[in-house]
PDB file of C-alpha atoms in Angstrom:
ATOM      1  CA  TYR A 231    -114.975-140.050  -3.276  1.00  0.00           C
ATOM      2  CA  ILE A 232    -115.817-136.808  -1.530  1.00  0.00           C
ATOM      3  CA  VAL A 233    -117.927-134.240  -3.359  1.00  0.00           C
ATOM      4  CA  ILE A 234    -117.710-130.727  -1.915  1.00  0.00           C
ATOM      5  CA  PRO A 235    -120.003-128.131  -3.499  1.00  0.00           C
ATOM      6  CA  ARG A 236    -118.487-124.838  -4.550  1.00  0.00           C
ATOM      7  CA  GLY A 237    -118.595-122.164  -1.864  1.00  0.00           C
ATOM      8  CA  ILE A 238    -118.305-124.617   1.043  1.00  0.00           C
ATOM      9  CA  LEU A 239    -115.359-124.153   3.397  1.00  0.00           C
ATOM     10  CA  TYR A 240    -113.670-127.401   4.403  1.00  0.00           C
ATOM     11  CA  HIS A 241    -110.644-128.625   6.312  1.00  0.00           C
ATOM     12  CA  PHE A 242    -109.056-132.091   6.246  1.00  0.00           C
ATOM     13  CA  GLU A 243    -107.164-133.486   9.216  1.00  0.00           C
ATOM     14  CA  ILE A 244    -104.962-136.329   7.987  1.00  0.00           C
ATOM     15  CA  THR A 245    -104.138-138.637  10.895  1.00  0.00           C
ATOM     16  CA  SER A 246    -102.447-141.503   9.047  1.00  0.00           C
ATOM     17  CA  SER A 247     -98.677-141.491   8.868  1.00  0.00           C
ATOM     18  CA  GLY A 248     -98.644-143.391   5.558  1.00  0.00           C
ATOM     19  CA  ASP A 249     -98.340-142.071   2.035  1.00  0.00           C
ATOM     20  CA  ASN A 250    -101.453-140.024   1.182  1.00  0.00           C
ATOM     21  CA  ARG A 251    -102.531-139.380  -2.406  1.00  0.00           C
ATOM     22  CA  PHE A 252    -105.228-136.993  -3.577  1.00  0.00           C
ATOM     23  CA  LEU A 253    -106.943-136.243  -6.852  1.00  0.00           C
ATOM     24  CA  VAL A 254    -108.542-132.799  -6.888  1.00  0.00           C
ATOM     25  CA  MET A 255    -110.966-131.854  -9.658  1.00  0.00           C
ATOM     26  CA  GLU A 256    -112.598-128.478 -10.114  1.00  0.00           C
ATOM     27  CA  SER A 257    -115.376-127.841 -12.590  1.00  0.00           C
ATOM     28  CA  ALA A 258    -117.467-124.844 -13.586  1.00  0.00           C
ATOM     29  CA  GLY A 259    -120.410-127.168 -14.308  1.00  0.00           C
ATOM     30  CA  PRO A 260    -121.701-130.584 -13.298  1.00  0.00           C
ATOM     31  CA  VAL A 261    -119.415-133.575 -13.804  1.00  0.00           C
ATOM     32  CA  GLU A 262    -121.347-136.466 -15.328  1.00  0.00           C
ATOM     33  CA  THR A 263    -120.471-139.964 -16.454  1.00  0.00           C
ATOM     34  CA  PRO A 264    -121.127-140.916 -20.097  1.00  0.00           C
ATOM     35  CA  LYS A 265    -124.589-142.395 -20.744  1.00  0.00           C
ATOM     36  CA  ARG A 266    -123.076-145.635 -22.055  1.00  0.00           C
ATOM     37  CA  TYR A 267    -121.896-146.418 -18.496  1.00  0.00           C
ATOM     38  CA  ARG A 268    -125.299-145.761 -16.821  1.00  0.00           C
ATOM     39  CA  ASN A 269    -128.521-147.746 -16.769  1.00  0.00           C
ATOM     40  CA  GLU A 270    -131.995-146.265 -17.266  1.00  0.00           C
ATOM     41  CA  TYR A 271    -132.086-145.192 -13.585  1.00  0.00           C
ATOM     42  CA  GLY A 272    -128.763-143.326 -13.751  1.00  0.00           C
ATOM     43  CA  GLN A 273    -126.798-145.907 -11.771  1.00  0.00           C
ATOM     44  CA  LEU A 274    -123.336-146.920 -12.952  1.00  0.00           C
ATOM     45  CA  LEU A 275    -123.077-150.267 -14.719  1.00  0.00           C
ATOM     46  CA  GLU A 276    -120.720-153.003 -13.497  1.00  0.00           C
ATOM     47  CA  HIS A 277    -118.234-152.532 -16.345  1.00  0.00           C
ATOM     48  CA  ALA A 278    -118.003-148.746 -15.842  1.00  0.00           C
ATOM     49  CA  PRO A 279    -114.412-147.581 -15.218  1.00  0.00           C
ATOM     50  CA  PHE A 280    -115.567-145.256 -12.429  1.00  0.00           C
TER      51      PHE A 280
END
């Protein structure tokens, strides 16, 4: 995963000749995982689908 904060200019140079796939998400606020998938320190649990 690559997290790019809003307002940052970026440029990707794709050098592989294979099939490239991207998932782009934009959000007006923070993106958080549900609490049921995190431990008391905020780390993702092993069964988390993320």
